[in-house]
Coordinates of N, CA and C in Angstrom, one line a residue:
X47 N -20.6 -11.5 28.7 CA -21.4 -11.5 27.5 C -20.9 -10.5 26.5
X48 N -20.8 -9.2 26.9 CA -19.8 -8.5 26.3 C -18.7 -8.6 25.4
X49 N -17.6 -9.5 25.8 CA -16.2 -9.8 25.5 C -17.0 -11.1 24.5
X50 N -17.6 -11.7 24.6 CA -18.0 -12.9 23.7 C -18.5 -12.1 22.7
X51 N -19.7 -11.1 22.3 CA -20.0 -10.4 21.3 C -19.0 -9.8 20.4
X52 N -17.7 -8.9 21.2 CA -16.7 -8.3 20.9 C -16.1 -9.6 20.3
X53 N -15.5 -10.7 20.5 CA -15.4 -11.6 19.8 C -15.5 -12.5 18.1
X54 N -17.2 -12.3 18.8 CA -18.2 -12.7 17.4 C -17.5 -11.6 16.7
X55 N -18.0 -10.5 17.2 CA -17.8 -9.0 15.8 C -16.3 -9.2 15.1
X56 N -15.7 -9.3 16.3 CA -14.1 -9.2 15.3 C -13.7 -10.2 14.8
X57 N -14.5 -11.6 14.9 CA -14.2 -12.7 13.7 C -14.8 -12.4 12.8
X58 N -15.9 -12.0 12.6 CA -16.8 -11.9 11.4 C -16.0 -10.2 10.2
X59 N -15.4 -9.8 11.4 CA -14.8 -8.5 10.2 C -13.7 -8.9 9.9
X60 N -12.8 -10.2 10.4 CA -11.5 -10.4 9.9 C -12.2 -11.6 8.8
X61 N -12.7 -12.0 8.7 CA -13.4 -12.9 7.8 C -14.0 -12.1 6.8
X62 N -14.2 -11.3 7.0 CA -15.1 -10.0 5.9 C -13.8 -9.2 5.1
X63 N -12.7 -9.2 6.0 CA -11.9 -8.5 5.0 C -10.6 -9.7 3.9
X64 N -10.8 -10.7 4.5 CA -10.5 -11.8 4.2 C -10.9 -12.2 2.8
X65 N -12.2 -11.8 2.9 CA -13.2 -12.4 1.9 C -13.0 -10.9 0.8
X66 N -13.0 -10.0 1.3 CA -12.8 -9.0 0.2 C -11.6 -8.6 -0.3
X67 N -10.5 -9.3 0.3 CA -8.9 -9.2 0.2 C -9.2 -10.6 -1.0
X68 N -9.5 -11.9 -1.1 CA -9.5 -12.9 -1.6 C -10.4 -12.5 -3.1
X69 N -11.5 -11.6 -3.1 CA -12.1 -11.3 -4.0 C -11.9 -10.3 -5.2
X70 N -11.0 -9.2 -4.3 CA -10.1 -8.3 -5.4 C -9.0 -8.9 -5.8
X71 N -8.5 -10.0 -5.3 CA -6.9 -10.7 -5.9 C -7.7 -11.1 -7.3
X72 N -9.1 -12.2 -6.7 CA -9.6 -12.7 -7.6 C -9.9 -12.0 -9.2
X73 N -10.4 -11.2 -8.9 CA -10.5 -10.1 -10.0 C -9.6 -9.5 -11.2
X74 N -8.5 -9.7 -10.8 CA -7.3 -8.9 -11.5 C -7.0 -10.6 -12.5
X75 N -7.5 -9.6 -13.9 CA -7.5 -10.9 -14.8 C -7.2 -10.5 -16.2
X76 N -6.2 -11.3 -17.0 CA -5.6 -10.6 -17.9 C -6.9 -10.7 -18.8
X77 N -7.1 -9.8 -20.0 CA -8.2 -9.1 -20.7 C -7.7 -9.6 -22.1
X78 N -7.6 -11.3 -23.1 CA -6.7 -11.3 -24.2 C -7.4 -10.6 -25.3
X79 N -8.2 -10.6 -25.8 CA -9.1 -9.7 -26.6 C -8.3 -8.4 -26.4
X80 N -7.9 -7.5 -25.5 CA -6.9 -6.0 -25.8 C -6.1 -6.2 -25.2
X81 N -5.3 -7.4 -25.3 CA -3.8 -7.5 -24.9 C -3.0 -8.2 -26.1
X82 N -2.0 -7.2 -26.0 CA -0.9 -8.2 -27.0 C 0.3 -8.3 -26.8
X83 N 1.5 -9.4 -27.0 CA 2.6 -9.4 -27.2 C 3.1 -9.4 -28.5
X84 N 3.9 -8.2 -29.0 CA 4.9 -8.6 -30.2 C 6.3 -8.1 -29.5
X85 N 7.1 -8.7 -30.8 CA 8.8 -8.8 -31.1 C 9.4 -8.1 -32.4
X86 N 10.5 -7.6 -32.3 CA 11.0 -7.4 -33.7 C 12.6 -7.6 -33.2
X87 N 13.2 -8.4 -34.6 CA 14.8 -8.4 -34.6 C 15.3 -8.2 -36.0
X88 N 16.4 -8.5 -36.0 CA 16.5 -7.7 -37.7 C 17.0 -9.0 -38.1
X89 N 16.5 -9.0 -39.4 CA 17.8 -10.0 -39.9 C 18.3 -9.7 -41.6
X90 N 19.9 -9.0 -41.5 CA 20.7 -8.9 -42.0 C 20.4 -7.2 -42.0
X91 N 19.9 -6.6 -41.4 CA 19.9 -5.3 -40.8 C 18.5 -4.9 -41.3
X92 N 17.4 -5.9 -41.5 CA 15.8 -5.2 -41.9 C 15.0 -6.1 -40.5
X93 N 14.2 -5.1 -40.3 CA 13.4 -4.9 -39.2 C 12.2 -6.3 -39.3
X94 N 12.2 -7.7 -38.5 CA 11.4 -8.6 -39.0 C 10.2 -8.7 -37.5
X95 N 9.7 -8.4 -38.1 CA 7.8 -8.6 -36.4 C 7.3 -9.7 -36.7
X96 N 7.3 -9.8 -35.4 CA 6.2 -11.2 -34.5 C 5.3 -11.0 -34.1
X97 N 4.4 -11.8 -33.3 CA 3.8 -12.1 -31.9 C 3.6 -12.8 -31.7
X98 N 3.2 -13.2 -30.6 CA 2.5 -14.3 -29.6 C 1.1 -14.3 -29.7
X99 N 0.5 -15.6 -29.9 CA -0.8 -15.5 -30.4 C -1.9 -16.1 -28.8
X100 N -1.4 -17.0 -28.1 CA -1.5 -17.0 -26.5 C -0.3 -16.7 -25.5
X101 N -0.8 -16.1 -24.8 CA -0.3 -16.1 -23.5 C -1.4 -15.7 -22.3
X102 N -0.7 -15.8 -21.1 CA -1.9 -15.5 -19.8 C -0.8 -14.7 -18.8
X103 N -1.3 -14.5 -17.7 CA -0.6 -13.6 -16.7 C -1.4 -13.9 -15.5
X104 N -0.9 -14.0 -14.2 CA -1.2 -14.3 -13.0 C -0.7 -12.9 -12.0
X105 N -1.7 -12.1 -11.7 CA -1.6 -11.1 -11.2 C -1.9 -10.6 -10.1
X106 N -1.4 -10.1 -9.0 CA -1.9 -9.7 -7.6 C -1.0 -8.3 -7.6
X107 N -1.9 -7.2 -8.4 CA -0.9 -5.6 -8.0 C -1.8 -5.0 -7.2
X108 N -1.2 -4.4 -6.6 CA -1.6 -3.6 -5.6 C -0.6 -2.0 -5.3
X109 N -1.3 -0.9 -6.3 CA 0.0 -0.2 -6.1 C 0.2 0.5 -4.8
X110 N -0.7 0.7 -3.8 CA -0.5 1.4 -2.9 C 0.2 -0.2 -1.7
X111 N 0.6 -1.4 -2.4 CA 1.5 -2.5 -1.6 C 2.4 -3.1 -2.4
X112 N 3.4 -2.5 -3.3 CA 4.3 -3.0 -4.1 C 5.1 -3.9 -3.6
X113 N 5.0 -4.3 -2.0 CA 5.8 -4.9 -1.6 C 5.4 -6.0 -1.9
X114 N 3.5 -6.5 -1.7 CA 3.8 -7.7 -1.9 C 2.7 -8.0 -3.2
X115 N 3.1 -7.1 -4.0 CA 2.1 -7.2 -5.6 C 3.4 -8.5 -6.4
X116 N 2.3 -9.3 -6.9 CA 3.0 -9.9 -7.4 C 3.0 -10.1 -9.2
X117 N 3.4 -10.6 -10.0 CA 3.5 -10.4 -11.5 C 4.0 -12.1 -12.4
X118 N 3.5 -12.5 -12.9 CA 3.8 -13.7 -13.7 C 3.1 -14.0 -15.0
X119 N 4.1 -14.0 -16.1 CA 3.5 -14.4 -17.3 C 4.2 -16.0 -17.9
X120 N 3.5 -16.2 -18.7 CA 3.3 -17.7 -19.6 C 2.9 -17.4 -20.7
X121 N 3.6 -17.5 -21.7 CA 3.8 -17.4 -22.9 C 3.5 -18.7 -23.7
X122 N 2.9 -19.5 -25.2 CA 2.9 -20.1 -25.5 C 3.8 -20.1 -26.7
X123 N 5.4 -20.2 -26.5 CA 5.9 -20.1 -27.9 C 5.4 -20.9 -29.3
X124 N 4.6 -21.8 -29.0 CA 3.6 -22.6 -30.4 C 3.0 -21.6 -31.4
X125 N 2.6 -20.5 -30.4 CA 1.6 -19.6 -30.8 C 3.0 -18.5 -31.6
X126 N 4.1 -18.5 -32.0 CA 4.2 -17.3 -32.7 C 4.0 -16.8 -34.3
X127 N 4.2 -15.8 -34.3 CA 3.4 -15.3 -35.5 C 3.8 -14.4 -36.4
X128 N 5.2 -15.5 -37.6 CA 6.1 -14.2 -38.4 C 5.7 -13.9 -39.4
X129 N 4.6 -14.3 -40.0 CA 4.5 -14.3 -41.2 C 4.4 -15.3 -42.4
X130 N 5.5 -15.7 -42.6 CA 5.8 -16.7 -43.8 C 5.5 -18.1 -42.2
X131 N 4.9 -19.1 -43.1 CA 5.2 -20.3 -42.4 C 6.2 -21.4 -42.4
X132 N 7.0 -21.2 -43.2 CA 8.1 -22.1 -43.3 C 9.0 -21.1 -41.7
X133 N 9.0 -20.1 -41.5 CA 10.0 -19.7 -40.8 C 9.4 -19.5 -39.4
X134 N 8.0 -19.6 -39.4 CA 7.3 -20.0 -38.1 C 7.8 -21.5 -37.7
X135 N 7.5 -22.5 -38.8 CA 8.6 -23.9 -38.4 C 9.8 -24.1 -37.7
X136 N 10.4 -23.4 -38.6 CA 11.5 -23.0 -38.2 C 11.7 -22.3 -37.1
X137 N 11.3 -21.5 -36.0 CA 11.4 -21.0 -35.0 C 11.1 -22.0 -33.6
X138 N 10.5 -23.2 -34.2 CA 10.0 -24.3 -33.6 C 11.3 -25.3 -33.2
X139 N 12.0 -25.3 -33.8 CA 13.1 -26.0 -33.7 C 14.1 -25.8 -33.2
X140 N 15.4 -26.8 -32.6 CA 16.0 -26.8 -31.2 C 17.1 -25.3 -30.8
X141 N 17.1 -25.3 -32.7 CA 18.0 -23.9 -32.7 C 17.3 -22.8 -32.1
X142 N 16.2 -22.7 -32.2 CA 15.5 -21.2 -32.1 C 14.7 -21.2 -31.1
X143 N 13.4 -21.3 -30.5 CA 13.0 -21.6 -29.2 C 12.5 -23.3 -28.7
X144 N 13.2 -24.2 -29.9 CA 13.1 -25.5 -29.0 C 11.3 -25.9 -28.3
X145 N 10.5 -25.0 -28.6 CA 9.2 -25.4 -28.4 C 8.3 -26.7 -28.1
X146 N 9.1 -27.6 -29.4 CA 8.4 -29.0 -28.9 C 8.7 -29.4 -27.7
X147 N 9.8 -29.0 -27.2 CA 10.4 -29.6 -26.1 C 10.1 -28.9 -24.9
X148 N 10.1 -27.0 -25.1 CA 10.0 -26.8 -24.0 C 9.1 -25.6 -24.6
X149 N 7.6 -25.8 -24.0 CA 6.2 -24.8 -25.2 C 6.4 -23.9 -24.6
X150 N 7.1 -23.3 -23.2 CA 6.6 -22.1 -22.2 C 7.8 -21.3 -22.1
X151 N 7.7 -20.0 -22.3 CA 8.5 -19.2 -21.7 C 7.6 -18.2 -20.3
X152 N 8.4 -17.8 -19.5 CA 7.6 -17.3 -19.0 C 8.4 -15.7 -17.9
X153 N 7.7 -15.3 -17.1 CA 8.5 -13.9 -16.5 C 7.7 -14.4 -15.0
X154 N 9.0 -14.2 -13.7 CA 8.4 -14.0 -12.6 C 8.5 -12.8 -12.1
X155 N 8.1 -12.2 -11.6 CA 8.6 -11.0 -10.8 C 9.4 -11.0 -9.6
X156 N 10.1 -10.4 -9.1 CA 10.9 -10.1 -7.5 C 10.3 -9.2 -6.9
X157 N 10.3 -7.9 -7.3 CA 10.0 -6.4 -7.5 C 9.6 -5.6 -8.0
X158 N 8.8 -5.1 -7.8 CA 8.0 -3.8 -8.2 C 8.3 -2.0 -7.4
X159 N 8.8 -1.3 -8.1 CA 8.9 -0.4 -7.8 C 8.3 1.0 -8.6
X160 N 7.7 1.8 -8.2 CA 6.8 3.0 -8.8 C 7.9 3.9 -8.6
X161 N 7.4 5.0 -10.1 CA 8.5 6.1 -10.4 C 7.7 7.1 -10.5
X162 N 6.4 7.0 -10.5 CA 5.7 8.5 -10.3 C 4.6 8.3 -11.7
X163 N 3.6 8.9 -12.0 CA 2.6 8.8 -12.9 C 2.6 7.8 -13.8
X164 N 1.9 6.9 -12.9 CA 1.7 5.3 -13.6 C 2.7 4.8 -14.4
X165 N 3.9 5.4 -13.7 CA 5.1 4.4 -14.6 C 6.0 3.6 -13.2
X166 N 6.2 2.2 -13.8 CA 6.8 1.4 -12.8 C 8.1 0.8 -13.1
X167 N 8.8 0.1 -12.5 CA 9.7 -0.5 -13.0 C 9.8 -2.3 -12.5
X168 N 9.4 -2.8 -13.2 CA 9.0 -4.1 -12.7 C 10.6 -5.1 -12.8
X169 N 10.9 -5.8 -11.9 CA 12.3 -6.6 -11.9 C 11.9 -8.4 -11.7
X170 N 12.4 -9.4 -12.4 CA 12.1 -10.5 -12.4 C 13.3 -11.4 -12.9
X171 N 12.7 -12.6 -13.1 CA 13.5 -13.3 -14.4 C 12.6 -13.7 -15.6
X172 N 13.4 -13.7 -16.6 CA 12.4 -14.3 -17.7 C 13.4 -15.5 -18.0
X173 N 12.6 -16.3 -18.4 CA 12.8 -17.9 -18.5 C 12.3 -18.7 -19.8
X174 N 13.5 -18.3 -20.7 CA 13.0 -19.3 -22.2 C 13.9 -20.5 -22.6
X175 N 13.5 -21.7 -22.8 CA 14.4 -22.5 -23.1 C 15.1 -23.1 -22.2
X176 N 14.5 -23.1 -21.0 CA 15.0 -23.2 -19.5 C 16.0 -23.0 -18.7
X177 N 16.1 -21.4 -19.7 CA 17.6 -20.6 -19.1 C 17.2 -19.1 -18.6
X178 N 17.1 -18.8 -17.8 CA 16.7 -18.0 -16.6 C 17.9 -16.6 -16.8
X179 N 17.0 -15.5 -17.0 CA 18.0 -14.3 -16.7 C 17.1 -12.7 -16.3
X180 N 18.1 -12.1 -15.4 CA 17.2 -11.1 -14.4 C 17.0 -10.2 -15.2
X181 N 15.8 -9.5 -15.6 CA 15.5 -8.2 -16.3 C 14.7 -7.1 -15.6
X182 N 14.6 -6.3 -16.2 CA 14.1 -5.1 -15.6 C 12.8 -4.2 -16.7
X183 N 11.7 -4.7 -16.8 CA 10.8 -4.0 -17.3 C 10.2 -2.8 -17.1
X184 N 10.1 -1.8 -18.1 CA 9.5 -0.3 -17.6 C 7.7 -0.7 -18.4
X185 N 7.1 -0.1 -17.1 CA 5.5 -0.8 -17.8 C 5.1 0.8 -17.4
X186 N 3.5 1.7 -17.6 CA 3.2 2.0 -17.8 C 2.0 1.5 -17.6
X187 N 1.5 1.9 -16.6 CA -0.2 1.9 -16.5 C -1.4 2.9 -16.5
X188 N -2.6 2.9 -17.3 CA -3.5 3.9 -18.2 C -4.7 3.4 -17.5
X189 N -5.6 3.9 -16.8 CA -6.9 3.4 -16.6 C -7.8 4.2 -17.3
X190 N -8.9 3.0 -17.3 CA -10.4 4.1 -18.2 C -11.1 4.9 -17.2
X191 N -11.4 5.8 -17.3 CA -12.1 6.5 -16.5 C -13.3 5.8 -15.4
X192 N -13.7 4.7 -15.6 CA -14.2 4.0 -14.5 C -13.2 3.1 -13.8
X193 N -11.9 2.7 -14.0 CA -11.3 2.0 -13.8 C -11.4 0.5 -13.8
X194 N -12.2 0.1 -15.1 CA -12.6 -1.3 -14.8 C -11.8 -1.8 -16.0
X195 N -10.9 -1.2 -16.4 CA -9.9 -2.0 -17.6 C -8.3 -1.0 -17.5
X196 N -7.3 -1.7 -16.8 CA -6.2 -0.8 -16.7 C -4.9 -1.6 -18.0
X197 N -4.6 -0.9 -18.9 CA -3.8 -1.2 -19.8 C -2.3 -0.8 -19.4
X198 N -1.6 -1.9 -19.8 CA -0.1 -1.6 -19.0 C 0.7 -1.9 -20.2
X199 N 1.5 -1.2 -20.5 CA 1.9 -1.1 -20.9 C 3.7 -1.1 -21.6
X200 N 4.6 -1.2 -22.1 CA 5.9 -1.3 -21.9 C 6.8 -2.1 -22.8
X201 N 8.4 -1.9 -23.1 CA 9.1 -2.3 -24.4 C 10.4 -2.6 -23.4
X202 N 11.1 -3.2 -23.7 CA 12.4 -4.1 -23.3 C 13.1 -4.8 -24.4
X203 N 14.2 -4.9 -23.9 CA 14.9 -5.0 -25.1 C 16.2 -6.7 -24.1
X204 N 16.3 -8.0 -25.4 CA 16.7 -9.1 -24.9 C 17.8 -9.5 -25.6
X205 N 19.0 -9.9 -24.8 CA 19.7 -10.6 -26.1 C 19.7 -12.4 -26.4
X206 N 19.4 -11.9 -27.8 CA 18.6 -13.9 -28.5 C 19.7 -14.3 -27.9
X207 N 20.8 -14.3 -27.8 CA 22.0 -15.4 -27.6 C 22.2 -15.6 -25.9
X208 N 21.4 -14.7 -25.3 CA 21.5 -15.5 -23.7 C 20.6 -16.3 -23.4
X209 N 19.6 -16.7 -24.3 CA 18.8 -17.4 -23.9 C 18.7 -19.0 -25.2
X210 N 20.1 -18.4 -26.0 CA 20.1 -19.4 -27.2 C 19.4 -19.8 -28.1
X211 N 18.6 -18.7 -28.5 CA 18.0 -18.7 -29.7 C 18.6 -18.3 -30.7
X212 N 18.0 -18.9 -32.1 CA 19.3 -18.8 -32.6 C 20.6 -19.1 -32.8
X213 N 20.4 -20.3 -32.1 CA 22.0 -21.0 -31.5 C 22.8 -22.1 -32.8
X214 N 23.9 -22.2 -32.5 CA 24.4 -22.8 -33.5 C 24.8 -21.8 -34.9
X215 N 24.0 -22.7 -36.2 CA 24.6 -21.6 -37.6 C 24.1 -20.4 -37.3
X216 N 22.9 -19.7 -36.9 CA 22.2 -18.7 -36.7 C 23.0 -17.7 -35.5
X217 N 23.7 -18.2 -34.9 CA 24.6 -17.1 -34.0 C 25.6 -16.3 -34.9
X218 N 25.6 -16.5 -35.7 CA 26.5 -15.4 -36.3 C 25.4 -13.3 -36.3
X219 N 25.8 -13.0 -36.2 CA 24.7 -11.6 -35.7 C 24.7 -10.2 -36.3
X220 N 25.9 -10.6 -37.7 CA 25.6 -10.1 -38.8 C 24.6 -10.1 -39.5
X221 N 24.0 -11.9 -39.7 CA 22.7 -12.2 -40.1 C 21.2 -12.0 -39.3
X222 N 22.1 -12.4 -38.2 CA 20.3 -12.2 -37.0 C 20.4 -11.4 -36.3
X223 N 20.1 -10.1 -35.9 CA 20.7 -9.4 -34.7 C 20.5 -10.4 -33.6
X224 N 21.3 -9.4 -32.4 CA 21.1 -10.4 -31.0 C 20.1 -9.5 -30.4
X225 N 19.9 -8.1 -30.4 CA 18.8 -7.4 -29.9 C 17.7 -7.5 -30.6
X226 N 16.8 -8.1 -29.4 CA 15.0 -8.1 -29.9 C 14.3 -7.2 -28.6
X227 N 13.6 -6.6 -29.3 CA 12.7 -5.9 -29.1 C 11.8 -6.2 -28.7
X228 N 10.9 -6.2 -27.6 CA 9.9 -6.8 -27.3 C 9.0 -6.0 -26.5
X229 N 7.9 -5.5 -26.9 CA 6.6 -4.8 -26.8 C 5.5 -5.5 -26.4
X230 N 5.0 -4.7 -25.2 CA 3.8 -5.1 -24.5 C 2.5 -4.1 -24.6
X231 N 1.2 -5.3 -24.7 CA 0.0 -4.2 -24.4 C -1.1 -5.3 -23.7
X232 N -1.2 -5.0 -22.4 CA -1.9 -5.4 -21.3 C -2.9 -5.3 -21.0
X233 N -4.6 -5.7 -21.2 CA -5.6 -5.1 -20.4 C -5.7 -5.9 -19.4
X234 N -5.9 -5.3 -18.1 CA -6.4 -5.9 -17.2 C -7.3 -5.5 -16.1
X235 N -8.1 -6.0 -15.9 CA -9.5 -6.1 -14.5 C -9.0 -5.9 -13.2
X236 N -9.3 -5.7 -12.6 CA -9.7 -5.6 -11.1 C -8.4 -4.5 -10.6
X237 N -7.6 -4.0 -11.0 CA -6.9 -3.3 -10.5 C -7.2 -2.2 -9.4
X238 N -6.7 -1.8 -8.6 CA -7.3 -0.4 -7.6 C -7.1 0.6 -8.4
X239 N -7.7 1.9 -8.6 CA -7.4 3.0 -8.9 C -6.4 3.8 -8.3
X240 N -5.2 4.0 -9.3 CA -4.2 4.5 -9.1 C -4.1 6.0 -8.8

């Protein structure tokens, strides 16, 4: 009778942690109202800014388990945002991110590695245009003092021509730079306190 009780108890606590391992994944949820993506590249050596007007993120961190925190974003290149609208068009098309054809860019993760006061080094691929290349993000994580919104933070830098933007008359890089800039600001829910 014993060993049957012992039983009951230790399914019911692997089911209990189950359920609260399944409920903090659940939690961790990107925040778009204080999150943003922008860009900057130059063209003809002046400094031109973007952003992305949607994107989402699929998140399971866990910093005290970097091994198996995971990271994924989805970007909607439909959504970007230069300014002039003829050149938002234009960014639409097969030279520049090809959008009608292919709306999503996006980042997976591999790796997560911590470097000491909420700064990390996140490693994946990012995938635009359906050309895949490994990068290495430095993020930065800030919690509020209750930890119920952690802002991450971080800037990387891409070149337009591995991923073919810009391709064709626009590769010349006198006119377009090949370095963009690309700046992150993250809120997100359910994180653990770091």
């Amino acid at each position: 009778m014993m060993k049957k009780d012992f039983n009951v108890r230790l399914a019911l606590l692997i089911l209990g942690l189950f359920v609260l391992t399944t409920t903090a994944r659940a939690q961790q949820k990107l925040v778009p109202s204080g999150s943003e993506i922008s860009f900057v590249s130059k063209q003809m050596g002046v400094p031109v800014q973007g952003k992305f007007g949607k994107f989402d993120a699929q998140i399971e961190f866990n910093p005290y388990k970097l091994e198996t925190s995971k990271i994924a974003f989805t970007i909607d290149l439909m959504s970007v945002n230069i300014g002039a609208k003829e050149t938002m068009n234009e960014l639409k098309k097969p030279g520049w991110f090809d959008s009608t054809r292919v709306p999503d860019a996006g980042f997976q993760s591999s790796g997560i590695k911590a470097l000491g006061n909420g700064r990390f080094e996140v490693t994946g691929k990012l995938k635009i245009k359906s050309i895949e290349q490994a990068i290495t993000v430095p993020v930065t994580l800030m919690q509020s003092k209750s930890n119920a919104i952690t802002l991450a933070e971080g800037i990387f830098t891409i070149k337009r021509l591995d991923f073919k933007i810009g391709d064709g008359e626009w590769n010349d890089v006198s006119l377009v730079g090949n370095d963009v800039s690309v700046k992150f600001k993250l809120a997100i829910t359910g994180i653990n306190p770091l």
